[in-house]
Amino acid sequence: MMRSDGHVFPKSEWAPISDYWPAVSFTKRSVGIDLGQRFKPGRDILLYVGTTSELTRDPAHRSRLLSAVVPEPNRLHETRKIIPAQSWAWSMNDNGARWPHSLAIVQAASIAGPPYPYAREIVPKAYASFATMENRGWFVEAIGDERDAVLALEVIPLHLNLAPDVIAYLGLRASLHVDIPKSVKQEVSRMAMLIIDRVNSGGEVSVRTNPIRFAPNISELSALLTRLWQDDQGGDCALCGARIHATTGNEMMKASADRIDSTNGAYNESNVQITHLACNLAKNQWGLDHFEEWIAALRGVDVTEDVGEGR
């Protein structure tokens, strides 16, 4: 979860991380902003330390090291939008809107237990610093031997069910990643804008009536197209299997978002694939069977042997 040179940031919490509350939450917005600016995913961890108060309902959790988590630091969310509705209702009923700001947790592990290790035995200086006025409701850093002691703890990886808002944001972040070539980002943006235009013209009457079409917002759509093209398809055309080059000057070979089932107007994960423009047009004009025969012929396969009587 973290690099050997990473930072360990203990923070007081009322329970271990779970699907019940898959976020690290703050009373003050400034705390979340400060953590987001200092925390680097893949390098650092945030360490959940059970409070000493009755707010930590399970006595076995109080003053103990409970969870190691990785928040997504680049966006501060409204807590009510990224935790289950029943969890927010409980919070409002018992505490009011006490923790309105949150960072989403994208990776998590439970510290091995029970019994969970006492914070005062593993990170005594960092734990004691929670008592100072300036650290109330804040996070601190475990350094030196205390940091090394945290790294030696046994942890159990956890899977969290993330809210749709969080998944959409993570997809958008991934689509903007620095490792993705600028040319691919430009092509994805072009395809996304074409889809939005088609959705907006759905139902209009021209030479024929355009089908009603549906798509997510442009940010989510861009993230989807990027993931399909670069990750799921490995940069290849979903129809012919050849490489799609984002920088090509050949219009026939440009990237094109193809609805797998043309009668289904949805541009979603189950109904979209990235193809060459020529492959998309050929499939839609003459059907998948004839398209595949044509591709086979281009590859030197004698398709006449497969043409039976009655065809």
PDB file of C-alpha atoms in Angstrom:
ATOM      1  CA  MET A   1       0.000   0.000   0.000  1.00  0.00           C
ATOM      2  CA  MET A   2       2.963   2.322   0.506  1.00  0.00           C
ATOM      3  CA  ARG A   3       6.593   2.715  -0.474  1.00  0.00           C
ATOM      4  CA  SER A   4       9.461   2.140   1.902  1.00  0.00           C
ATOM      5  CA  ASP A   5      10.054   5.913   1.912  1.00  0.00           C
ATOM      6  CA  GLY A   6       6.367   6.702   2.450  1.00  0.00           C
ATOM      7  CA  HIS A   7       4.751   8.749   5.197  1.00  0.00           C
ATOM      8  CA  VAL A   8       2.398   7.417   7.889  1.00  0.00           C
ATOM      9  CA  PHE A   9      -0.394   9.759   8.954  1.00  0.00           C
ATOM     10  CA  PRO A  10      -2.378   8.616  12.031  1.00  0.00           C
ATOM     11  CA  LYS A  11      -5.868  10.111  12.400  1.00  0.00           C
ATOM     12  CA  SER A  12      -8.452   9.595  15.136  1.00  0.00           C
ATOM     13  CA  GLU A  13     -11.516   7.672  13.926  1.00  0.00           C
ATOM     14  CA  TRP A  14     -14.570   6.139  15.570  1.00  0.00           C
ATOM     15  CA  ALA A  15     -14.459   2.737  13.811  1.00  0.00           C
ATOM     16  CA  PRO A  16     -12.405   0.666  11.363  1.00  0.00           C
ATOM     17  CA  ILE A  17     -12.858   1.373   7.655  1.00  0.00           C
ATOM     18  CA  SER A  18     -15.766  -0.548   6.096  1.00  0.00           C
ATOM     19  CA  ASP A  19     -18.535  -0.288   3.512  1.00  0.00           C
ATOM     20  CA  TYR A  20     -20.597   1.344   6.238  1.00  0.00           C
ATOM     21  CA  TRP A  21     -18.473   4.493   5.893  1.00  0.00           C
ATOM     22  CA  PRO A  22     -15.983   4.129   2.969  1.00  0.00           C
ATOM     23  CA  ALA A  23     -14.509   7.594   3.389  1.00  0.00           C
ATOM     24  CA  VAL A  24     -12.287   9.591   5.697  1.00  0.00           C
ATOM     25  CA  SER A  25     -14.393  12.510   6.910  1.00  0.00           C
ATOM     26  CA  PHE A  26     -13.764  15.885   8.446  1.00  0.00           C
ATOM     27  CA  THR A  27     -15.622  18.527  10.415  1.00  0.00           C
ATOM     28  CA  LYS A  28     -13.405  21.238   8.965  1.00  0.00           C
ATOM     29  CA  ARG A  29     -12.926  21.453   5.232  1.00  0.00           C
ATOM     30  CA  SER A  30      -9.398  22.753   5.806  1.00  0.00           C
ATOM     31  CA  VAL A  31      -8.320  19.404   7.313  1.00  0.00           C
ATOM     32  CA  GLY A  32      -9.317  17.527   4.172  1.00  0.00           C
ATOM     33  CA  ILE A  33      -7.605  20.080   1.956  1.00  0.00           C
ATOM     34  CA  ASP A  34      -4.397  19.897   3.983  1.00  0.00           C
ATOM     35  CA  LEU A  35      -4.357  16.078   3.914  1.00  0.00           C
ATOM     36  CA  GLY A  36      -5.066  16.095   0.177  1.00  0.00           C
ATOM     37  CA  GLN A  37      -2.112  18.385  -0.431  1.00  0.00           C
ATOM     38  CA  ARG A  38       0.322  16.307   1.651  1.00  0.00           C
ATOM     39  CA  PHE A  39      -0.824  12.763   0.868  1.00  0.00           C
ATOM     40  CA  LYS A  40       0.587  10.864  -2.134  1.00  0.00           C
ATOM     41  CA  PRO A  41      -1.215   7.631  -3.120  1.00  0.00           C
ATOM     42  CA  GLY A  42       1.192   4.765  -3.642  1.00  0.00           C
ATOM     43  CA  ARG A  43       3.676   6.395  -1.281  1.00  0.00           C
ATOM     44  CA  ASP A  44       1.781   7.132   1.956  1.00  0.00           C
ATOM     45  CA  ILE A  45      -0.867   5.582   4.204  1.00  0.00           C
ATOM     46  CA  LEU A  46      -3.451   7.034   6.555  1.00  0.00           C
ATOM     47  CA  LEU A  47      -3.693   5.107   9.830  1.00  0.00           C
ATOM     48  CA  TYR A  48      -7.045   4.891  11.637  1.00  0.00           C
ATOM     49  CA  VAL A  49      -6.696   5.201  15.435  1.00  0.00           C
ATOM     50  CA  GLY A  50      -9.799   4.534  17.548  1.00  0.00           C
ATOM     51  CA  THR A  51     -10.806   7.447  19.743  1.00  0.00           C
ATOM     52  CA  THR A  52     -10.940   7.137  23.524  1.00  0.00           C
ATOM     53  CA  SER A  53     -14.487   8.467  23.720  1.00  0.00           C
ATOM     54  CA  GLU A  54     -17.829   6.677  23.603  1.00  0.00           C
ATOM     55  CA  LEU A  55     -18.102   7.880  20.013  1.00  0.00           C
ATOM     56  CA  THR A  56     -15.990   4.793  19.301  1.00  0.00           C
ATOM     57  CA  ARG A  57     -18.779   2.473  20.346  1.00  0.00           C
ATOM     58  CA  ASP A  58     -16.848  -0.786  20.514  1.00  0.00           C
ATOM     59  CA  PRO A  59     -14.484  -0.656  23.532  1.00  0.00           C
ATOM     60  CA  ALA A  60     -12.158  -3.077  21.702  1.00  0.00           C
ATOM     61  CA  HIS A  61     -11.518  -0.304  19.152  1.00  0.00           C
ATOM     62  CA  ARG A  62     -10.680   2.526  21.547  1.00  0.00           C
ATOM     63  CA  SER A  63      -7.088   3.751  21.430  1.00  0.00           C
ATOM     64  CA  ARG A  64      -6.223   0.946  19.001  1.00  0.00           C
ATOM     65  CA  LEU A  65      -4.727   0.936  15.518  1.00  0.00           C
ATOM     66  CA  LEU A  66      -7.620  -0.208  13.319  1.00  0.00           C
ATOM     67  CA  SER A  67      -7.072   0.338   9.597  1.00  0.00           C
ATOM     68  CA  ALA A  68      -4.561   1.440   6.987  1.00  0.00           C
ATOM     69  CA  VAL A  69      -6.180   3.310   4.097  1.00  0.00           C
ATOM     70  CA  VAL A  70      -5.338   5.207   0.924  1.00  0.00           C
ATOM     71  CA  PRO A  71      -7.652   8.157   0.193  1.00  0.00           C
ATOM     72  CA  GLU A  72      -7.992   9.742  -3.240  1.00  0.00           C
ATOM     73  CA  PRO A  73      -6.569  13.153  -2.313  1.00  0.00           C
ATOM     74  CA  ASN A  74      -7.452  15.260  -5.334  1.00  0.00           C
ATOM     75  CA  ARG A  75     -11.126  15.869  -4.656  1.00  0.00           C
ATOM     76  CA  LEU A  76     -13.010  16.723  -1.470  1.00  0.00           C
ATOM     77  CA  HIS A  77     -16.537  15.267  -1.652  1.00  0.00           C
ATOM     78  CA  GLU A  78     -19.754  15.957   0.188  1.00  0.00           C
ATOM     79  CA  THR A  79     -19.894  13.053   2.645  1.00  0.00           C
ATOM     80  CA  ARG A  80     -23.609  12.415   2.095  1.00  0.00           C
ATOM     81  CA  LYS A  81     -22.936  11.695  -1.587  1.00  0.00           C
ATOM     82  CA  ILE A  82     -20.282   9.010  -1.163  1.00  0.00           C
ATOM     83  CA  ILE A  83     -21.439   6.942   1.827  1.00  0.00           C
ATOM     84  CA  PRO A  84     -24.565   4.743   2.066  1.00  0.00           C
ATOM     85  CA  ALA A  85     -27.794   6.648   2.718  1.00  0.00           C
ATOM     86  CA  GLN A  86     -28.467   4.732   5.931  1.00  0.00           C
ATOM     87  CA  SER A  87     -25.028   5.636   7.279  1.00  0.00           C
ATOM     88  CA  TRP A  88     -25.637   9.317   6.625  1.00  0.00           C
ATOM     89  CA  ALA A  89     -29.089   9.071   8.223  1.00  0.00           C
ATOM     90  CA  TRP A  90     -27.538   7.533  11.357  1.00  0.00           C
ATOM     91  CA  SER A  91     -24.927  10.277  11.477  1.00  0.00           C
ATOM     92  CA  MET A  92     -27.522  13.028  11.089  1.00  0.00           C
ATOM     93  CA  ASN A  93     -29.736  11.486  13.782  1.00  0.00           C
ATOM     94  CA  ASP A  94     -26.962  11.042  16.352  1.00  0.00           C
ATOM     95  CA  ASN A  95     -24.490  13.778  15.527  1.00  0.00           C
ATOM     96  CA  GLY A  96     -26.036  16.130  13.000  1.00  0.00           C
ATOM     97  CA  ALA A  97     -23.937  17.050   9.969  1.00  0.00           C
ATOM     98  CA  ARG A  98     -20.775  16.664  12.031  1.00  0.00           C
ATOM     99  CA  TRP A  99     -18.556  15.343   9.216  1.00  0.00           C
ATOM    100  CA  PRO A 100     -19.769  17.030   6.014  1.00  0.00           C
ATOM    101  CA  HIS A 101     -16.486  16.786   4.054  1.00  0.00           C
ATOM    102  CA  SER A 102     -14.747  13.604   2.938  1.00  0.00           C
ATOM    103  CA  LEU A 103     -11.994  12.088   0.853  1.00  0.00           C
ATOM    104  CA  ALA A 104     -12.986   8.804  -0.772  1.00  0.00           C
ATOM    105  CA  ILE A 105     -11.042   5.716   0.272  1.00  0.00           C
ATOM    106  CA  VAL A 106      -9.756   3.784  -2.753  1.00  0.00           C
ATOM    107  CA  GLN A 107      -7.592   1.164  -1.021  1.00  0.00           C
ATOM    108  CA  ALA A 108      -7.924  -0.262   2.466  1.00  0.00           C
ATOM    109  CA  ALA A 109      -6.611  -2.896   4.847  1.00  0.00           C
ATOM    110  CA  SER A 110      -7.503  -3.932   8.364  1.00  0.00           C
ATOM    111  CA  ILE A 111      -4.777  -4.073  10.990  1.00  0.00           C
ATOM    112  CA  ALA A 112      -4.633  -7.717  12.126  1.00  0.00           C
ATOM    113  CA  GLY A 113      -6.777  -8.324  15.204  1.00  0.00           C
ATOM    114  CA  PRO A 114      -8.583  -8.430  17.502  1.00  0.00           C
ATOM    115  CA  PRO A 115      -6.954  -7.636  19.726  1.00  0.00           C
ATOM    116  CA  TYR A 116      -5.799  -4.624  17.769  1.00  0.00           C
ATOM    117  CA  PRO A 117      -2.467  -3.109  18.832  1.00  0.00           C
ATOM    118  CA  TYR A 118      -2.576  -0.193  21.251  1.00  0.00           C
ATOM    119  CA  ALA A 119      -1.630   3.080  19.607  1.00  0.00           C
ATOM    120  CA  ARG A 120       0.407   4.109  22.643  1.00  0.00           C
ATOM    121  CA  GLU A 121       2.605   1.025  22.207  1.00  0.00           C
ATOM    122  CA  ILE A 122       3.261   1.418  18.460  1.00  0.00           C
ATOM    123  CA  VAL A 123       3.178   5.196  17.871  1.00  0.00           C
ATOM    124  CA  PRO A 124       3.413   6.737  21.366  1.00  0.00           C
ATOM    125  CA  LYS A 125       4.659  10.189  20.351  1.00  0.00           C
ATOM    126  CA  ALA A 126       2.251  10.571  17.434  1.00  0.00           C
ATOM    127  CA  TYR A 127      -0.616   9.306  19.594  1.00  0.00           C
ATOM    128  CA  ALA A 128       0.192  11.707  22.419  1.00  0.00           C
ATOM    129  CA  SER A 129       0.221  14.626  19.982  1.00  0.00           C
ATOM    130  CA  PHE A 130      -3.522  14.150  19.359  1.00  0.00           C
ATOM    131  CA  ALA A 131      -4.092  15.715  22.802  1.00  0.00           C
ATOM    132  CA  THR A 132      -2.670  19.093  21.804  1.00  0.00           C
ATOM    133  CA  MET A 133      -5.141  21.779  20.883  1.00  0.00           C
ATOM    134  CA  GLU A 134      -3.726  22.345  17.393  1.00  0.00           C
ATOM    135  CA  ASN A 135      -4.185  18.665  16.485  1.00  0.00           C
ATOM    136  CA  ARG A 136      -7.792  18.278  17.625  1.00  0.00           C
ATOM    137  CA  GLY A 137      -9.717  16.824  14.688  1.00  0.00           C
ATOM    138  CA  TRP A 138      -6.538  16.876  12.598  1.00  0.00           C
ATOM    139  CA  PHE A 139      -4.041  14.225  11.521  1.00  0.00           C
ATOM    140  CA  VAL A 140      -0.432  13.818  12.635  1.00  0.00           C
ATOM    141  CA  GLU A 141       2.648  12.041  11.288  1.00  0.00           C
ATOM    142  CA  ALA A 142       4.435   9.030  12.723  1.00  0.00           C
ATOM    143  CA  ILE A 143       8.159   9.334  12.052  1.00  0.00           C
ATOM    144  CA  GLY A 144      11.364   7.438  12.723  1.00  0.00           C
ATOM    145  CA  ASP A 145      11.016   4.281  14.792  1.00  0.00           C
ATOM    146  CA  GLU A 146       7.249   4.766  15.069  1.00  0.00           C
ATOM    147  CA  ARG A 147       6.874   4.791  11.315  1.00  0.00           C
ATOM    148  CA  ASP A 148       8.975   1.631  11.071  1.00  0.00           C
ATOM    149  CA  ALA A 149       6.829  -0.032  13.747  1.00  0.00           C
ATOM    150  CA  VAL A 150       3.692   0.675  11.694  1.00  0.00           C
ATOM    151  CA  LEU A 151       5.291  -0.853   8.602  1.00  0.00           C
ATOM    152  CA  ALA A 152       5.976  -4.038  10.572  1.00  0.00           C
ATOM    153  CA  LEU A 153       2.289  -4.551  11.437  1.00  0.00           C
ATOM    154  CA  GLU A 154       0.336  -7.358   9.797  1.00  0.00           C
ATOM    155  CA  VAL A 155      -2.554  -6.138   7.660  1.00  0.00           C
ATOM    156  CA  ILE A 156      -5.466  -7.808   5.872  1.00  0.00           C
ATOM    157  CA  PRO A 157      -6.512  -6.241   2.522  1.00  0.00           C
ATOM    158  CA  LEU A 158     -10.159  -5.160   2.248  1.00  0.00           C
ATOM    159  CA  HIS A 159     -12.427  -4.568  -0.750  1.00  0.00           C
ATOM    160  CA  LEU A 160     -14.677  -1.521  -0.502  1.00  0.00           C
ATOM    161  CA  ASN A 161     -17.847  -0.909  -2.525  1.00  0.00           C
ATOM    162  CA  LEU A 162     -17.391   2.632  -3.775  1.00  0.00           C
ATOM    163  CA  ALA A 163     -20.215   5.054  -4.526  1.00  0.00           C
ATOM    164  CA  PRO A 164     -21.059   5.808  -8.188  1.00  0.00           C
ATOM    165  CA  ASP A 165     -19.818   9.397  -7.766  1.00  0.00           C
ATOM    166  CA  VAL A 166     -16.441   8.102  -6.621  1.00  0.00           C
ATOM    167  CA  ILE A 167     -16.163   5.497  -9.393  1.00  0.00           C
ATOM    168  CA  ALA A 168     -17.017   8.124 -12.013  1.00  0.00           C
ATOM    169  CA  TYR A 169     -14.420  10.529 -10.627  1.00  0.00           C
ATOM    170  CA  LEU A 170     -11.721   7.849 -10.494  1.00  0.00           C
ATOM    171  CA  GLY A 171     -12.509   6.943 -14.095  1.00  0.00           C
ATOM    172  CA  LEU A 172     -12.152  10.575 -15.120  1.00  0.00           C
ATOM    173  CA  ARG A 173      -8.837  10.867 -13.275  1.00  0.00           C
ATOM    174  CA  ALA A 174      -7.597   7.730 -15.012  1.00  0.00           C
ATOM    175  CA  SER A 175      -8.585   9.090 -18.429  1.00  0.00           C
ATOM    176  CA  LEU A 176      -6.495  12.206 -17.766  1.00  0.00           C
ATOM    177  CA  HIS A 177      -3.457  10.316 -16.505  1.00  0.00           C
ATOM    178  CA  VAL A 178      -0.117  11.680 -17.663  1.00  0.00           C
ATOM    179  CA  ASP A 179       0.848   8.288 -19.113  1.00  0.00           C
ATOM    180  CA  ILE A 180      -1.966   8.459 -21.672  1.00  0.00           C
ATOM    181  CA  PRO A 181      -0.672  10.115 -24.874  1.00  0.00           C
ATOM    182  CA  LYS A 182      -2.039  13.539 -25.701  1.00  0.00           C
ATOM    183  CA  SER A 183      -3.122  12.264 -29.124  1.00  0.00           C
ATOM    184  CA  VAL A 184      -5.307   9.586 -27.494  1.00  0.00           C
ATOM    185  CA  LYS A 185      -6.897  12.160 -25.169  1.00  0.00           C
ATOM    186  CA  GLN A 186      -7.669  14.363 -28.190  1.00  0.00           C
ATOM    187  CA  GLU A 187      -9.258  11.475 -30.087  1.00  0.00           C
ATOM    188  CA  VAL A 188     -11.319  10.484 -27.040  1.00  0.00           C
ATOM    189  CA  SER A 189     -12.525  14.078 -26.696  1.00  0.00           C
ATOM    190  CA  ARG A 190     -13.504  14.120 -30.390  1.00  0.00           C
ATOM    191  CA  MET A 191     -15.425  10.837 -30.093  1.00  0.00           C
ATOM    192  CA  ALA A 192     -17.156  11.982 -26.916  1.00  0.00           C
ATOM    193  CA  MET A 193     -18.308  15.228 -28.527  1.00  0.00           C
ATOM    194  CA  LEU A 194     -19.643  13.305 -31.557  1.00  0.00           C
ATOM    195  CA  ILE A 195     -21.608  11.023 -29.243  1.00  0.00           C
ATOM    196  CA  ILE A 196     -23.049  13.974 -27.322  1.00  0.00           C
ATOM    197  CA  ASP A 197     -24.117  15.544 -30.629  1.00  0.00           C
ATOM    198  CA  ARG A 198     -25.793  12.288 -31.676  1.00  0.00           C
ATOM    199  CA  VAL A 199     -27.574  12.016 -28.352  1.00  0.00           C
ATOM    200  CA  ASN A 200     -28.813  15.593 -28.666  1.00  0.00           C
ATOM    201  CA  SER A 201     -30.143  14.883 -32.189  1.00  0.00           C
ATOM    202  CA  GLY A 202     -31.846  11.647 -31.150  1.00  0.00           C
ATOM    203  CA  GLY A 203     -35.455  11.471 -32.323  1.00  0.00           C
ATOM    204  CA  GLU A 204     -35.006  14.195 -34.927  1.00  0.00           C
ATOM    205  CA  VAL A 205     -36.438  13.531 -38.376  1.00  0.00           C
ATOM    206  CA  SER A 206     -34.011  13.895 -41.303  1.00  0.00           C
ATOM    207  CA  VAL A 207     -33.924  11.483 -44.246  1.00  0.00           C
ATOM    208  CA  ARG A 208     -34.801   8.916 -41.603  1.00  0.00           C
ATOM    209  CA  THR A 209     -35.647   9.198 -37.942  1.00  0.00           C
ATOM    210  CA  ASN A 210     -32.560   9.071 -35.754  1.00  0.00           C
ATOM    211  CA  PRO A 211     -32.978   6.599 -32.893  1.00  0.00           C
ATOM    212  CA  ILE A 212     -33.241   7.909 -29.345  1.00  0.00           C
ATOM    213  CA  ARG A 213     -29.769   7.651 -27.873  1.00  0.00           C
ATOM    214  CA  PHE A 214     -28.435   7.849 -24.329  1.00  0.00           C
ATOM    215  CA  ALA A 215     -25.011   8.612 -22.896  1.00  0.00           C
ATOM    216  CA  PRO A 216     -23.471   9.659 -19.567  1.00  0.00           C
ATOM    217  CA  ASN A 217     -22.081  13.162 -19.116  1.00  0.00           C
ATOM    218  CA  ILE A 218     -19.018  14.015 -21.156  1.00  0.00           C
ATOM    219  CA  SER A 219     -16.555  13.460 -18.296  1.00  0.00           C
ATOM    220  CA  GLU A 220     -17.826   9.955 -17.558  1.00  0.00           C
ATOM    221  CA  LEU A 221     -18.101   9.234 -21.280  1.00  0.00           C
ATOM    222  CA  SER A 222     -14.482  10.281 -21.879  1.00  0.00           C
ATOM    223  CA  ALA A 223     -13.330   8.055 -19.029  1.00  0.00           C
ATOM    224  CA  LEU A 224     -15.310   5.118 -20.467  1.00  0.00           C
ATOM    225  CA  LEU A 225     -13.956   5.546 -24.000  1.00  0.00           C
ATOM    226  CA  THR A 226     -10.380   5.831 -22.725  1.00  0.00           C
ATOM    227  CA  ARG A 227     -10.642   2.698 -20.613  1.00  0.00           C
ATOM    228  CA  LEU A 228     -12.282   0.670 -23.394  1.00  0.00           C
ATOM    229  CA  TRP A 229      -9.709   1.701 -25.985  1.00  0.00           C
ATOM    230  CA  GLN A 230      -6.528   1.631 -23.903  1.00  0.00           C
ATOM    231  CA  ASP A 231      -7.208  -0.993 -21.224  1.00  0.00           C
ATOM    232  CA  ASP A 232      -9.940  -3.391 -22.309  1.00  0.00           C
ATOM    233  CA  GLN A 233      -8.940  -3.485 -25.999  1.00  0.00           C
ATOM    234  CA  GLY A 234      -5.236  -2.803 -25.592  1.00  0.00           C
ATOM    235  CA  GLY A 235      -5.319  -0.093 -28.262  1.00  0.00           C
ATOM    236  CA  ASP A 236      -6.721  -2.400 -30.960  1.00  0.00           C
ATOM    237  CA  CYS A 237      -9.888  -2.244 -33.055  1.00  0.00           C
ATOM    238  CA  ALA A 238     -12.656  -4.351 -31.510  1.00  0.00           C
ATOM    239  CA  LEU A 239     -13.802  -5.497 -34.979  1.00  0.00           C
ATOM    240  CA  CYS A 240     -10.708  -6.234 -37.066  1.00  0.00           C
ATOM    241  CA  GLY A 241      -8.147  -6.536 -34.273  1.00  0.00           C
ATOM    242  CA  ALA A 242      -5.605  -4.215 -35.901  1.00  0.00           C
ATOM    243  CA  ARG A 243      -3.991  -1.282 -34.121  1.00  0.00           C
ATOM    244  CA  ILE A 244      -5.826   2.034 -33.926  1.00  0.00           C
ATOM    245  CA  HIS A 245      -3.316   4.867 -34.305  1.00  0.00           C
ATOM    246  CA  ALA A 246      -4.465   8.106 -32.692  1.00  0.00           C
ATOM    247  CA  THR A 247      -2.229  10.212 -34.945  1.00  0.00           C
ATOM    248  CA  THR A 248      -3.288   8.756 -38.308  1.00  0.00           C
ATOM    249  CA  GLY A 249      -4.163  11.094 -41.160  1.00  0.00           C
ATOM    250  CA  ASN A 250      -6.251   8.381 -42.825  1.00  0.00           C
ATOM    251  CA  GLU A 251      -9.906   9.108 -42.041  1.00  0.00           C
ATOM    252  CA  MET A 252     -10.851   5.446 -42.555  1.00  0.00           C
ATOM    253  CA  MET A 253      -8.476   4.401 -39.764  1.00  0.00           C
ATOM    254  CA  LYS A 254      -9.511   6.995 -37.167  1.00  0.00           C
ATOM    255  CA  ALA A 255     -10.927   5.818 -33.855  1.00  0.00           C
ATOM    256  CA  SER A 256     -14.707   5.484 -33.774  1.00  0.00           C
ATOM    257  CA  ALA A 257     -17.100   4.636 -30.923  1.00  0.00           C
ATOM    258  CA  ASP A 258     -19.351   1.835 -32.201  1.00  0.00           C
ATOM    259  CA  ARG A 259     -22.576   0.730 -30.545  1.00  0.00           C
ATOM    260  CA  ILE A 260     -22.346  -3.067 -30.486  1.00  0.00           C
ATOM    261  CA  ASP A 261     -26.122  -3.407 -30.808  1.00  0.00           C
ATOM    262  CA  SER A 262     -27.248  -0.650 -33.166  1.00  0.00           C
ATOM    263  CA  THR A 263     -30.873  -1.054 -32.076  1.00  0.00           C
ATOM    264  CA  ASN A 264     -29.835  -0.140 -28.543  1.00  0.00           C
ATOM    265  CA  GLY A 265     -29.387   3.613 -28.250  1.00  0.00           C
ATOM    266  CA  ALA A 266     -27.270   3.469 -25.085  1.00  0.00           C
ATOM    267  CA  TYR A 267     -23.620   4.470 -25.123  1.00  0.00           C
ATOM    268  CA  ASN A 268     -22.639   2.502 -22.050  1.00  0.00           C
ATOM    269  CA  GLU A 269     -20.033  -0.040 -21.017  1.00  0.00           C
ATOM    270  CA  SER A 270     -21.941  -3.047 -22.314  1.00  0.00           C
ATOM    271  CA  ASN A 271     -22.845  -1.495 -25.670  1.00  0.00           C
ATOM    272  CA  VAL A 272     -19.787   0.457 -26.829  1.00  0.00           C
ATOM    273  CA  GLN A 273     -16.534  -0.634 -28.438  1.00  0.00           C
ATOM    274  CA  ILE A 274     -13.749   1.353 -30.105  1.00  0.00           C
ATOM    275  CA  THR A 275     -13.121   0.542 -33.766  1.00  0.00           C
ATOM    276  CA  HIS A 276     -11.640   1.982 -36.920  1.00  0.00           C
ATOM    277  CA  LEU A 277     -14.136   4.308 -38.581  1.00  0.00           C
ATOM    278  CA  ALA A 278     -14.111   2.169 -41.739  1.00  0.00           C
ATOM    279  CA  CYS A 279     -14.796  -1.001 -39.736  1.00  0.00           C
ATOM    280  CA  ASN A 280     -17.665   0.690 -37.910  1.00  0.00           C
ATOM    281  CA  LEU A 281     -19.255   1.948 -41.136  1.00  0.00           C
ATOM    282  CA  ALA A 282     -18.823  -1.375 -42.938  1.00  0.00           C
ATOM    283  CA  LYS A 283     -20.330  -3.385 -40.097  1.00  0.00           C
ATOM    284  CA  ASN A 284     -23.306  -1.052 -39.801  1.00  0.00           C
ATOM    285  CA  GLN A 285     -23.872  -0.920 -43.562  1.00  0.00           C
ATOM    286  CA  TRP A 286     -23.634  -4.628 -44.397  1.00  0.00           C
ATOM    287  CA  GLY A 287     -23.878  -6.470 -41.072  1.00  0.00           C
ATOM    288  CA  LEU A 288     -21.338  -8.276 -38.928  1.00  0.00           C
ATOM    289  CA  ASP A 289     -21.426 -11.556 -40.912  1.00  0.00           C
ATOM    290  CA  HIS A 290     -20.555  -9.905 -44.231  1.00  0.00           C
ATOM    291  CA  PHE A 291     -18.001  -7.673 -42.526  1.00  0.00           C
ATOM    292  CA  GLU A 292     -16.199 -10.698 -41.045  1.00  0.00           C
ATOM    293  CA  GLU A 293     -16.159 -12.432 -44.463  1.00  0.00           C
ATOM    294  CA  TRP A 294     -14.592  -9.315 -45.955  1.00  0.00           C
ATOM    295  CA  ILE A 295     -11.947  -9.158 -43.215  1.00  0.00           C
ATOM    296  CA  ALA A 296     -11.181 -12.851 -43.741  1.00  0.00           C
ATOM    297  CA  ALA A 297     -10.743 -12.233 -47.486  1.00  0.00           C
ATOM    298  CA  LEU A 298      -8.340  -9.356 -46.781  1.00  0.00           C
ATOM    299  CA  ARG A 299      -6.299 -11.753 -44.661  1.00  0.00           C
ATOM    300  CA  GLY A 300      -6.054 -14.216 -47.540  1.00  0.00           C
ATOM    301  CA  VAL A 301      -8.622 -16.704 -46.295  1.00  0.00           C
ATOM    302  CA  ASP A 302     -10.682 -18.331 -49.070  1.00  0.00           C
ATOM    303  CA  VAL A 303     -14.223 -17.600 -47.901  1.00  0.00           C
ATOM    304  CA  THR A 304     -15.918 -19.178 -50.940  1.00  0.00           C
ATOM    305  CA  GLU A 305     -15.673 -22.623 -49.314  1.00  0.00           C
ATOM    306  CA  ASP A 306     -17.940 -21.404 -46.526  1.00  0.00           C
ATOM    307  CA  VAL A 307     -20.647 -20.174 -48.857  1.00  0.00           C
ATOM    308  CA  GLY A 308     -23.167 -23.009 -48.899  1.00  0.00           C
ATOM    309  CA  GLU A 309     -26.208 -23.668 -51.045  1.00  0.00           C
ATOM    310  CA  GLY A 310     -29.063 -21.282 -50.511  1.00  0.00           C
ATOM    311  CA  ARG A 311     -26.714 -18.359 -50.008  1.00  0.00           C
TER     312      ARG A 311
END
